[in-house]
């Protein structure tokens, strides 16, 4: 684990090495100071040797200044090293997540990924900083102070042989006890983030349902859980301080008592006693620091594991070697395709079963079927958002797995059912489809998607700012912008997954007419709940529980397919009352 993580230190290696180097220098200076003090008290003052006092005094000042300077330097390098390390970790995780397929994302929840990228990285960053600073400082200080103490008076220093093990064992026992509680805290953090994320993301739904109370209760519960485990862990940690103080005062008292006896007996000098007491403090402080680091490291261990999980996740969909970049045409074929989400073994529960379907380049295909009939699942296999479980999907006569992923997805443009716009101007959002597109091209695709007219009505037109999640445009407008964005890729295959559900029927028919006239060679797959959206397609595929129940033109299906006939009759006879008016 350490090896794996340390590979992300990269360009901050120098800072990571310089930190402990300066820490060691700082400690040496700190250890020298009490020694110099004792010299002033024991030699300078009794002899009234001003010259000597001045000389040592200057040395003392220089040591103090140098100790300060080294402290500042080590602090600066530690900050640089640890925040740089965290930056690299976040970057590696973020880039890795970009390579995740939908399957990988299904595995981790979004909120857990966010916690891992933020809280967990911060924990590891703090632990790393403590390791390079305090983990070095503690032992160096401990050993140096012990050496100094023993060199002053070995007999008296034996007090440390009792107090150090007692304190050491107590502090490490506390740290070990606290660890499981910290582990639980991080799991609860995932929950907390999930609740907050869901609530903030869906705040409009919450308000619409006047469900704030329910959400508050949900939040209260997870928030309390984090509090409870943190409290438990911190309660145990809280024993650190009193135990340390007890041992320190005990040691200081014992040293003072025995020291007084030695002074009276003439074997110890006052200055020596005062520096011994200083060393006692330094020794016990370093132990305290070590226990703190220990707590932090055990805490960060669970975080580090969670980070490595993200980094080690193997993207379910990868580019092949020598992948094909050229896509001949927009023909699609499904050959004996079955598909299951995640590890579903039971063939009866497969989302798609035995799909065989040939689509010619330039054809317009409508897909219709009840909710959960796997319409989205079917089309997601074409740009390889998921990979088939059994069978083959071909585009342009070649297995989709043989294509370069970027080329495939540039040529198979899909408007997802859960489409999103990003914060930024309309033009910026559209250029997601093709960053090099010029203004004329933007206007052209927006005209095709029937979006240009409403964009022109905005005072700032294509520079209108879209809020996060596209909340400041209507549902139908958002859908049309998403269609325009997909068109900007000039794809060979265009897939609209329920992408005009919020657009009124008239505009919907204009979009289809524009498609027919302006992009006749593009294969178009239109998933819809409304019969009117697919009625004029070359062929319609009726899906039922993951299987194809019928393929044909609207007229053919009316004669042969009961499901289609039912949907047709309920929607058409009822007139237009199924329509959603978006604007
Ligand atoms: N990411 C996923 N992980 C696991 N199961 C999923 C996932 N997405 C969809 N499913 C399941 O697969 C089945 C088909 O879902 P799909 O989204 O393809 O249906 P759909 O026909 O598009 O429905 P709708 O008309 O509501 O959009 C459903 O039973 C659904 O629960
Ligand atoms: Mg769907």
Coordinates of C-alpha atoms and ligand atoms in Angstrom, one line a residue:
X1 CA 0.0 0.0 0.0
X2 CA 2.8 2.4 1.0
X3 CA 4.7 1.6 -2.2
X4 CA 1.7 2.1 -4.3
X5 CA 0.8 5.5 -2.7
X6 CA 4.4 6.7 -2.6
X7 CA 4.6 6.5 -6.4
X8 CA 2.3 9.5 -6.5
X9 CA 4.8 11.7 -4.6
X10 CA 6.6 12.2 -8.0
X11 CA 7.9 15.7 -8.4
X12 CA 7.5 16.4 -4.6
X13 CA 10.2 13.8 -3.7
X14 CA 12.8 16.6 -3.1
X15 CA 10.5 18.4 -0.7
X16 CA 9.6 15.1 1.0
X17 CA 13.2 14.4 1.7
X18 CA 14.2 17.9 2.6
X19 CA 11.4 18.1 5.2
X20 CA 12.9 15.4 7.6
X21 CA 16.4 16.7 6.9
X22 CA 15.4 20.1 8.3
X23 CA 13.4 18.5 11.0
X24 CA 16.5 16.7 12.2
X25 CA 18.5 20.0 12.2
X26 CA 15.7 21.7 14.1
X27 CA 15.7 19.0 16.7
X28 CA 19.5 19.2 17.1
X29 CA 19.2 22.9 17.8
X30 CA 16.4 22.4 20.2
X31 CA 18.4 19.8 22.1
X32 CA 21.5 22.0 22.3
X33 CA 19.6 24.8 24.0
X34 CA 19.0 23.3 27.4
X35 CA 22.6 22.2 27.5
X36 CA 23.8 25.8 26.8
X37 CA 21.4 27.0 29.5
X38 CA 22.9 24.7 32.1
X39 CA 26.4 26.0 31.2
X40 CA 25.3 29.6 31.9
X41 CA 23.7 28.6 35.2
X42 CA 26.5 26.3 36.4
X43 CA 29.6 27.9 35.0
X44 CA 28.9 31.5 34.0
X45 CA 26.8 32.7 37.0
X46 CA 28.8 31.1 39.9
X47 CA 32.1 32.4 38.4
X48 CA 30.5 35.8 37.5
X49 CA 32.2 35.3 34.1
X50 CA 30.4 37.9 32.0
X51 CA 32.5 37.1 29.0
X52 CA 31.6 33.4 29.2
X53 CA 27.9 34.2 29.7
X54 CA 28.0 36.5 26.7
X55 CA 29.7 33.9 24.5
X56 CA 27.3 31.1 25.5
X57 CA 24.4 33.6 25.3
X58 CA 25.3 34.4 21.6
X59 CA 25.5 30.7 20.9
X60 CA 22.2 30.2 22.5
X61 CA 20.6 33.0 20.5
X62 CA 22.1 31.6 17.3
X63 CA 20.8 28.1 18.1
X64 CA 17.4 29.4 18.9
X65 CA 17.2 31.4 15.6
X66 CA 18.5 28.5 13.6
X67 CA 16.1 26.1 15.2
X68 CA 13.3 28.6 14.3
X69 CA 14.6 28.9 10.7
X70 CA 14.9 25.1 10.3
X71 CA 11.4 24.8 11.7
X72 CA 10.0 27.2 9.2
X73 CA 11.9 25.5 6.3
X74 CA 10.7 22.0 7.3
X75 CA 7.2 23.3 7.7
X76 CA 7.3 24.9 4.2
X77 CA 8.7 21.8 2.6
X78 CA 6.2 19.6 4.4
X79 CA 3.3 21.7 3.2
X80 CA 4.6 21.6 -0.3
X81 CA 5.2 17.9 -0.3
X82 CA 1.9 16.9 1.3
X83 CA -0.3 19.1 -0.6
X84 CA 1.5 18.2 -3.8
X85 CA 1.1 14.5 -3.0
X86 CA -2.6 15.1 -2.4
X87 CA -2.8 17.0 -5.7
X88 CA -1.3 14.1 -7.6
X89 CA -3.5 11.6 -5.8
X90 CA -6.7 13.5 -6.7
X91 CA -5.5 13.9 -10.3
X92 CA -4.8 10.2 -10.6
X93 CA -8.1 9.3 -9.2
X94 CA -10.0 11.8 -11.3
X95 CA -8.3 10.7 -14.5
X96 CA -9.0 7.1 -13.6
X97 CA -12.6 7.8 -13.0
X98 CA -12.8 9.3 -16.5
X99 CA -11.7 5.9 -17.8
X100 CA -14.4 4.1 -15.9
X101 CA -17.2 2.6 -17.9
X102 CA -20.8 2.8 -16.7
X103 CA -20.3 -0.6 -15.1
X104 CA -17.4 0.7 -12.9
X105 CA -19.5 3.8 -11.9
X106 CA -22.4 1.5 -11.0
X107 CA -20.0 -0.3 -8.6
X108 CA -18.9 2.7 -6.6
X109 CA -21.7 5.1 -5.7
X110 CA -21.2 8.7 -6.9
X111 CA -21.2 10.0 -3.3
X112 CA -18.6 7.5 -2.3
X113 CA -16.3 8.5 -5.2
X114 CA -16.7 12.1 -4.0
X115 CA -15.8 11.3 -0.4
X116 CA -12.8 9.3 -1.6
X117 CA -11.6 12.1 -3.8
X118 CA -12.0 14.8 -1.0
X119 CA -12.1 13.6 2.6
X120 CA -10.0 10.5 2.1
X121 CA -7.3 12.3 0.2
X122 CA -7.2 15.0 2.9
X123 CA -6.7 12.4 5.6
X124 CA -3.9 10.8 3.7
X125 CA -2.4 14.2 3.0
X126 CA -2.4 15.0 6.8
X127 CA -1.0 11.6 7.6
X128 CA 1.8 12.1 5.1
X129 CA 2.7 15.5 6.5
X130 CA 2.8 14.1 10.0
X131 CA 4.9 11.2 8.9
X132 CA 7.6 13.3 7.2
X133 CA 7.6 15.9 10.0
X134 CA 6.6 14.3 13.3
X135 CA 7.5 10.7 12.7
X136 CA 11.0 11.9 12.2
X137 CA 11.0 14.5 14.8
X138 CA 9.6 12.2 17.6
X139 CA 12.3 9.5 17.6
X140 CA 15.1 11.9 16.8
X141 CA 14.0 14.1 19.7
X142 CA 13.5 11.2 22.0
X143 CA 16.9 9.7 21.3
X144 CA 18.8 12.9 21.3
X145 CA 17.2 14.1 24.5
X146 CA 17.8 10.7 26.2
X147 CA 21.5 10.8 25.2
X148 CA 21.8 14.3 26.6
X149 CA 20.0 13.4 29.8
X150 CA 22.1 10.3 30.3
X151 CA 25.3 12.2 29.6
X152 CA 24.3 14.8 32.3
X153 CA 23.3 12.3 34.9
X154 CA 22.8 8.6 34.2
X155 CA 21.4 7.7 37.6
X156 CA 18.7 10.3 37.5
X157 CA 17.8 9.6 33.9
X158 CA 16.8 6.1 34.9
X159 CA 13.5 7.7 35.8
X160 CA 12.8 7.7 32.1
X161 CA 13.3 4.0 31.9
X162 CA 10.1 3.7 33.9
X163 CA 8.1 6.6 32.6
X164 CA 8.7 6.2 28.8
X165 CA 7.5 2.6 28.6
X166 CA 4.5 3.3 30.8
X167 CA 3.5 6.4 28.7
X168 CA 4.4 4.6 25.4
X169 CA 2.2 1.6 26.1
X170 CA -0.7 3.8 27.4
X171 CA -0.7 6.0 24.3
X172 CA -0.4 3.3 21.8
X173 CA -3.2 1.3 23.5
X174 CA -5.4 4.4 23.2
X175 CA -4.6 4.8 19.5
X176 CA -5.4 1.1 18.8
X177 CA -8.6 1.4 20.7
X178 CA -9.7 4.4 18.8
X179 CA -8.9 3.0 15.3
X180 CA -12.1 0.9 14.7
X181 CA -14.2 3.9 15.6
X182 CA -12.4 6.0 13.0
X183 CA -12.9 3.4 10.4
X184 CA -16.6 3.4 11.1
X185 CA -16.6 7.2 10.9
X186 CA -15.5 7.1 7.3
X187 CA -18.1 4.7 6.2
X188 CA -20.7 7.0 7.8
X189 CA -19.2 9.9 5.9
X190 CA -20.1 8.1 2.6
X191 CA -23.7 8.0 3.8
X192 CA -23.6 11.6 4.9
X193 CA -22.3 12.7 1.5
X194 CA -24.9 10.6 -0.3
X195 CA -27.8 12.2 1.6
X196 CA -26.5 15.7 1.1
X197 CA -25.8 15.1 -2.5
X198 CA -29.2 13.5 -3.2
X199 CA -30.9 16.3 -1.4
X200 CA -29.1 19.2 -3.0
X201 CA -29.3 17.5 -6.4
X202 CA -33.0 16.9 -6.0
X203 CA -33.9 19.9 -4.0
X204 CA -36.6 20.9 -6.5
X205 CA -38.3 17.5 -6.1
X206 CA -38.0 17.7 -2.3
X207 CA -39.7 21.1 -2.4
X208 CA -42.3 20.0 -4.9
X209 CA -43.3 17.2 -2.6
X210 CA -43.0 19.4 0.5
X211 CA -40.8 16.7 1.8
X212 CA -38.3 18.8 3.7
X213 CA -39.2 17.3 7.1
X214 CA -38.5 13.8 5.8
X215 CA -35.2 14.9 4.3
X216 CA -34.2 16.6 7.6
X217 CA -34.9 13.5 9.5
X218 CA -32.8 11.5 7.1
X219 CA -30.0 14.0 7.4
X220 CA -30.3 14.1 11.2
X221 CA -29.8 10.3 11.3
X222 CA -26.6 10.1 9.3
X223 CA -25.2 13.3 10.8
X224 CA -25.8 11.9 14.2
X225 CA -24.1 8.6 13.3
X226 CA -20.9 10.5 12.2
X227 CA -21.1 12.5 15.4
X228 CA -21.5 9.3 17.5
X229 CA -18.5 7.5 16.1
X230 CA -16.4 10.5 16.1
X231 CA -17.3 11.2 19.7
X232 CA -16.5 7.6 20.6
X233 CA -13.1 7.8 18.9
X234 CA -12.3 11.2 20.3
X235 CA -13.4 10.2 23.8
X236 CA -10.8 7.5 23.8
X237 CA -8.2 9.9 22.4
X238 CA -9.1 12.4 25.1
X239 CA -7.3 10.2 27.6
X240 CA -4.0 11.0 25.9
X241 CA -3.6 14.4 27.5
X242 CA -4.3 13.5 31.2
X243 CA -2.2 10.4 31.0
X244 CA 0.7 12.3 29.5
X245 CA 0.5 15.1 32.0
X246 CA 0.4 12.6 34.9
X247 CA 3.5 10.8 33.7
X248 CA 5.3 14.1 32.9
X249 CA 4.6 15.6 36.3
X250 CA 5.5 12.3 38.0
X251 CA 8.8 12.2 36.2
X252 CA 9.6 15.9 36.8
X253 CA 8.7 15.5 40.4
X254 CA 10.8 12.4 40.9
X255 CA 13.8 14.0 39.1
X256 CA 13.4 17.2 41.2
X257 CA 13.2 15.3 44.4
X258 CA 16.2 13.0 43.6
X259 CA 18.0 15.9 42.0
X260 CA 17.7 18.0 45.1
X261 CA 19.2 15.2 47.1
X262 CA 22.1 15.0 44.6
X263 CA 22.6 18.8 44.6
X264 CA 22.8 18.7 48.4
X265 CA 25.3 15.8 48.1
X266 CA 27.3 17.8 45.6
X267 CA 27.0 15.3 42.7
X268 CA 24.7 17.5 40.6
X269 CA 24.5 21.1 39.7
X270 CA 21.4 23.3 39.6
X271 CA 21.8 24.1 35.9
X272 CA 22.1 20.4 35.2
X273 CA 18.9 19.7 37.0
X274 CA 17.0 22.4 35.1
X275 CA 18.2 21.0 31.8
X276 CA 17.3 17.5 32.9
X277 CA 13.8 18.8 33.5
X278 CA 13.7 20.4 30.1
X279 CA 14.8 17.1 28.5
X280 CA 12.1 15.3 30.5
X281 CA 9.6 17.5 28.8
X282 CA 11.1 17.0 25.4
X283 CA 11.2 13.3 25.7
X284 CA 7.6 13.0 26.8
X285 CA 6.4 15.5 24.3
X286 CA 8.0 13.5 21.5
X287 CA 6.2 10.4 22.7
X288 CA 2.9 12.4 22.7
X289 CA 3.6 13.5 19.2
X290 CA 4.4 9.9 18.1
X291 CA 1.0 8.7 19.5
X292 CA -0.7 11.5 17.7
X293 CA 0.9 10.4 14.4
X294 CA 0.0 6.9 15.2
X295 CA -3.7 7.8 15.6
X296 CA -3.5 9.8 12.4
X297 CA -1.8 7.0 10.5
X298 CA -4.3 4.4 11.6
X299 CA -7.1 6.8 10.7
X300 CA -5.5 7.5 7.3
X301 CA -5.0 3.8 6.7
X302 CA -8.7 3.2 6.0
X303 CA -8.7 6.3 3.7
X304 CA -5.7 5.0 1.8
X305 CA -7.4 1.7 1.2
X306 CA -10.4 3.5 -0.2
X307 CA -8.2 5.6 -2.5
X308 CA -6.3 2.5 -3.7
X309 CA -9.6 0.8 -4.5
X310 CA -10.4 3.6 -6.9
X311 CA -7.0 3.6 -8.5
X312 CA -6.9 -0.2 -8.8
X313 CA -10.3 -0.5 -10.4
X314 CA -9.9 -2.0 -13.8
X315 CA -12.0 -0.1 -16.4
X316 CA -14.5 -2.6 -17.7
X317 CA -14.2 -1.2 -21.2
X318 CA -10.8 -0.5 -22.7
X319 CA -9.3 0.3 -26.0
X320 CA -7.9 -2.6 -27.9
X321 CA -4.4 -2.5 -29.3
X322 CA -4.4 -1.4 -33.0
X323 CA -8.0 -0.3 -32.6
X324 CA -9.8 0.7 -35.7
X325 CA -10.4 4.5 -36.0
X326 CA -12.3 4.6 -39.3
X327 CA -16.0 3.8 -39.3
X328 CA -17.3 2.9 -42.7
X329 CA -21.0 3.7 -42.3
X330 CA -23.9 3.9 -39.9
X331 CA -25.1 0.3 -40.2
X332 CA -25.7 -1.5 -37.0
X333 CA -26.3 -5.2 -36.3
X334 CA -27.1 -7.0 -33.1
X335 CA -26.2 -10.7 -33.4
X336 CA -27.6 -13.0 -30.7
X337 CA -27.1 -10.3 -28.1
X338 CA -27.9 -10.9 -24.5
X339 CA -27.0 -8.4 -21.8
X340 CA -27.0 -8.4 -18.0
X341 CA -26.1 -5.6 -15.6
X342 CA -23.2 -6.4 -13.2
X343 CA -23.0 -10.0 -12.1
X344 CA -26.4 -11.3 -12.8
X345 CA -26.1 -15.0 -13.5
X346 CA -29.7 -16.0 -14.0
X347 CA -30.4 -15.8 -17.7
X348 CA -34.1 -15.2 -16.9
X349 CA -33.2 -11.9 -15.3
X350 CA -31.0 -10.7 -18.2
X351 CA -31.9 -7.2 -19.3
X352 CA -31.7 -8.2 -22.9
X353 CA -32.3 -11.6 -24.4
X354 CA -31.4 -13.0 -27.8
X355 CA -31.6 -9.8 -29.7
X356 CA -31.1 -10.0 -33.5
X357 CA -31.5 -6.8 -35.4
X358 CA -30.1 -5.4 -38.6
X359 CA -30.2 -1.7 -39.2
X360 CA -29.1 -0.2 -42.5
X361 CA -27.0 2.9 -42.7
X362 CA -29.3 6.0 -43.0
X363 CA -32.3 4.2 -41.7
X364 CA -34.6 5.8 -39.1
X365 CA -35.6 3.3 -36.4
X366 CA -38.1 3.9 -33.7
X367 CA -38.0 1.9 -30.5
X368 CA -41.1 1.6 -28.4
X369 CA -41.9 -0.4 -25.3
X370 CA -43.1 -0.1 -21.7
X371 CA -40.9 1.3 -19.0
X372 CA -38.2 -1.2 -18.0
X373 CA -38.5 -3.0 -21.3
X374 CA -34.7 -2.4 -21.8
X375 CA -34.9 0.3 -24.5
X376 CA -32.1 2.2 -23.0
X377 CA -30.1 -0.9 -22.3
X378 CA -30.3 -1.9 -25.9
X379 CA -29.0 1.4 -27.4
X380 CA -26.3 1.8 -24.7
X381 CA -24.5 -1.2 -26.3
X382 CA -23.9 0.6 -29.6
X383 CA -21.5 3.2 -28.3
X384 CA -20.2 0.7 -25.8
X385 CA -21.4 2.4 -22.7
X386 CA -21.8 -1.2 -21.6
X387 CA -20.4 -4.3 -23.2
X388 CA -22.6 -7.2 -24.3
X389 CA -22.7 -10.3 -22.1
X390 CA -23.3 -12.7 -25.0
X391 CA -23.2 -12.1 -28.8
X392 CA -21.9 -9.2 -30.9
X393 CA -22.9 -5.7 -31.7
X394 CA -21.4 -4.4 -35.0
X395 CA -21.3 -0.9 -36.4
X396 CA -20.3 -0.5 -40.0
X397 CA -19.9 -4.3 -40.2
X398 CA -17.2 -4.4 -37.5
X399 CA -17.5 -5.5 -33.9
X400 CA -17.8 -2.4 -31.7
X401 CA -15.1 -3.9 -29.4
X402 CA -12.5 -3.5 -32.3
X403 CA -13.0 0.2 -32.6
X404 CA -11.1 3.0 -30.9
X405 CA -13.5 4.1 -28.2
X406 CA -13.2 7.8 -29.0
X407 CA -13.8 7.3 -32.7
X408 CA -16.7 5.0 -31.9
X409 CA -18.3 7.5 -29.6
X410 CA -17.7 10.4 -31.9
X411 CA -19.5 8.5 -34.6
X412 CA -22.3 7.2 -32.4
X413 CA -23.7 10.2 -30.8
X414 CA -26.2 9.5 -28.1
X415 CA -28.5 11.8 -26.2
X416 CA -28.9 10.0 -22.9
X417 CA -32.3 9.7 -21.2
X418 CA -30.8 11.4 -18.2
X419 CA -29.2 14.2 -20.1
X420 CA -27.4 17.0 -18.5
X421 CA -26.1 20.4 -19.3
X422 CA -23.1 21.8 -17.6
X423 CA -22.7 25.3 -16.0
X424 CA -21.4 27.6 -18.8
X425 CA -22.8 29.4 -21.8
X426 CA -25.0 27.7 -24.4
X427 CA -22.2 27.9 -26.9
X428 CA -19.8 26.3 -24.4
X429 CA -22.3 23.5 -23.7
X430 CA -22.8 22.8 -27.4
X431 CA -19.1 22.7 -28.0
X432 CA -18.9 19.7 -25.8
X433 CA -20.0 17.9 -28.9
X434 CA -17.1 19.4 -30.9
X435 CA -14.8 22.0 -29.4
X436 CA -13.6 23.2 -32.8
X437 CA -17.1 24.0 -34.2
X438 CA -17.5 27.6 -35.4
X439 CA -20.6 29.8 -34.8
X440 CA -22.2 28.9 -38.1
X441 CA -22.0 25.2 -37.2
X442 CA -23.6 25.9 -33.8
X443 CA -26.5 27.7 -35.4
X444 CA -26.9 25.1 -38.0
X445 CA -27.3 22.2 -35.5
X446 CA -29.5 24.3 -33.3
X447 CA -31.8 25.0 -36.3
X448 CA -32.0 21.3 -36.9
X449 CA -32.9 20.6 -33.3
X450 CA -35.4 23.5 -33.3
X451 CA -33.4 25.2 -30.6
X452 CA -32.2 28.3 -32.6
X453 CA -35.5 30.1 -32.3
X454 CA -35.7 30.1 -28.5
X455 CA -32.0 30.8 -28.2
X456 CA -32.4 33.9 -30.4
X457 CA -35.1 35.1 -28.0
X458 CA -32.7 35.1 -25.0
X459 CA -31.1 38.6 -24.7
X460 CA -27.6 37.1 -24.7
X461 CA -28.4 34.4 -27.3
X462 CA -25.7 31.8 -27.6
X463 CA -23.8 33.4 -24.7
X464 CA -26.7 32.9 -22.3
X465 CA -25.4 31.3 -19.1
X466 CA -26.7 27.9 -18.2
X467 CA -26.8 27.2 -14.5
X468 CA -25.5 24.0 -13.1
X469 CA -27.8 21.1 -14.2
X470 CA -29.5 23.4 -16.7
X471 CA -32.1 24.6 -14.3
X472 CA -32.7 27.9 -15.9
X473 CA -34.0 26.5 -19.2
X474 CA -37.2 24.5 -19.5
X475 CA -37.2 20.7 -19.8
X476 CA -38.0 20.9 -23.5
X477 CA -35.4 23.5 -24.2
X478 CA -32.8 21.5 -22.4
X479 CA -33.7 18.4 -24.5
X480 CA -33.3 20.4 -27.7
X481 CA -29.9 21.8 -26.6
X482 CA -28.8 18.2 -25.8
X483 CA -29.9 17.1 -29.3
X484 CA -28.0 20.0 -30.9
X485 CA -24.9 19.1 -28.9
X486 CA -25.1 15.5 -30.1
X487 CA -25.6 16.7 -33.7
X488 CA -22.5 18.8 -33.6
X489 CA -20.4 15.7 -33.7
X490 CA -21.8 15.0 -37.2
X491 CA -22.2 11.4 -36.2
X492 CA -22.9 8.5 -38.5
X493 CA -25.4 7.2 -35.9
X494 CA -27.6 9.4 -33.8
X495 CA -29.5 7.9 -30.8
X496 CA -32.2 9.8 -29.0
X497 CA -33.2 8.1 -25.8
X498 CA -36.6 9.6 -25.0
X499 CA -35.1 12.9 -25.9
X500 CA -38.1 14.7 -27.0
X501 CA -40.5 13.7 -24.2
X502 CA -40.8 17.2 -23.0
X503 CA -41.0 18.8 -26.4
X504 CA -44.5 19.5 -27.8
X505 CA -45.6 17.3 -30.6
X506 CA -45.5 20.0 -33.3
X507 CA -41.9 20.9 -32.5
X508 CA -41.1 17.2 -32.2
X509 CA -42.4 16.6 -35.7
X510 CA -40.3 19.6 -37.0
X511 CA -37.2 18.0 -35.5
X512 CA -37.9 14.7 -37.3
X513 CA -38.6 16.5 -40.5
X514 CA -35.3 18.4 -40.3
X515 CA -33.5 15.1 -39.7
X516 CA -35.1 13.6 -42.7
X517 CA -34.2 16.5 -45.0
X518 CA -30.9 17.7 -43.6
X519 CA -29.1 14.5 -42.4
X520 CA -30.6 11.7 -44.5
X521 CA -27.4 9.6 -44.4
X522 CA -27.2 9.5 -40.6
X523 CA -28.7 6.4 -39.0
X524 CA -31.3 7.6 -36.5
X525 CA -32.6 5.6 -33.6
X526 CA -35.4 7.3 -31.7
X527 CA -36.7 5.8 -28.4
X528 CA -40.0 7.3 -27.4
X529 CA -43.0 6.7 -25.3
X530 CA -45.2 8.6 -27.8
X531 CA -46.3 6.6 -30.8
X532 CA -46.4 9.9 -32.8
X533 CA -42.6 10.3 -32.3
X534 CA -41.8 7.0 -34.0
X535 CA -44.8 6.5 -36.3
X536 CA -43.1 7.9 -39.4
X537 CA -39.8 5.9 -38.8
X538 CA -38.7 3.5 -41.5
X539 CA -39.1 0.7 -39.1
X540 CA -40.2 0.4 -35.5
X541 CA -38.9 -2.1 -33.0
X542 CA -41.2 -3.1 -30.2
X543 CA -39.5 -4.2 -27.1
X544 CA -41.1 -6.3 -24.3
X545 CA -39.2 -7.4 -21.2
X546 CA -35.9 -7.4 -22.9
X547 CA -37.0 -9.2 -26.1
X548 CA -38.0 -8.0 -29.5
X549 CA -41.7 -8.5 -29.8
X550 CA -42.0 -7.1 -33.3
X551 CA -40.3 -5.1 -36.1
X552 CA -41.9 -3.3 -39.0
X553 CA -43.5 -0.1 -40.2
X554 CA -46.3 1.3 -38.2
X555 CA -48.9 -0.1 -40.5
X556 CA -47.4 -3.6 -40.4
X557 CA -47.2 -3.6 -36.7
X558 CA -50.7 -2.4 -36.3
X559 CA -51.7 -5.6 -38.1
X560 CA -49.2 -8.0 -36.5
X561 CA -48.2 -6.7 -33.1
X562 CA -50.6 -6.6 -30.2
X563 CA -48.5 -4.5 -27.9
X564 CA -48.0 -1.9 -30.6
X565 CA -51.7 -1.9 -31.4
X566 CA -52.6 -1.4 -27.7
X567 CA -50.2 1.5 -27.3
X568 CA -51.4 3.0 -30.6
X569 CA -55.0 2.8 -29.8
X570 CA -54.8 4.2 -26.3
X571 CA -52.6 7.1 -27.4
X572 CA -54.3 8.0 -30.7
X573 CA -57.9 7.5 -29.7
X574 CA -57.4 9.6 -26.6
X575 CA -56.3 12.4 -28.9
X576 CA -53.6 14.6 -27.8
X577 CA -54.1 14.2 -24.0
X578 CA -50.9 12.3 -23.6
X579 CA -48.8 15.3 -24.7
X580 CA -46.5 17.1 -22.4
X581 CA -46.3 20.7 -23.2
X582 CA -42.9 21.9 -22.2
X583 CA -43.0 25.5 -23.0
Ligands
LIG1 N1 -27.4 0.6 -14.1 C1 -28.2 -0.4 -13.9 N2 -27.9 -1.4 -13.1 C2 -28.7 -2.4 -12.9 N3 -29.9 -2.6 -13.5 C3 -30.3 -1.6 -14.3 C4 -29.4 -0.5 -14.6 N4 -30.1 0.3 -15.5 C5 -31.3 -0.4 -15.8 N5 -31.4 -1.5 -15.1 C6 -32.5 -2.5 -15.2 O1 -32.6 -3.0 -16.5 C7 -33.9 -3.1 -16.9 C8 -34.1 -2.3 -18.2 O2 -33.9 -0.9 -17.9 P1 -33.9 0.2 -19.1 O3 -33.4 1.5 -18.5 O4 -33.1 -0.3 -20.2 O5 -35.4 0.3 -19.5 P2 -36.2 1.3 -20.4 O6 -36.9 0.5 -21.4 O7 -35.2 2.3 -21.0 O8 -37.1 2.1 -19.4 P3 -37.7 3.6 -19.5 O9 -38.7 3.6 -20.5 O10 -38.3 3.8 -18.2 O11 -36.5 4.4 -19.8 C9 -34.8 -2.6 -15.7 O12 -35.3 -3.7 -15.1 C10 -33.8 -1.8 -14.9 O13 -34.1 -2.0 -13.5
LIG2 MG1 -34.8 4.2 -20.7

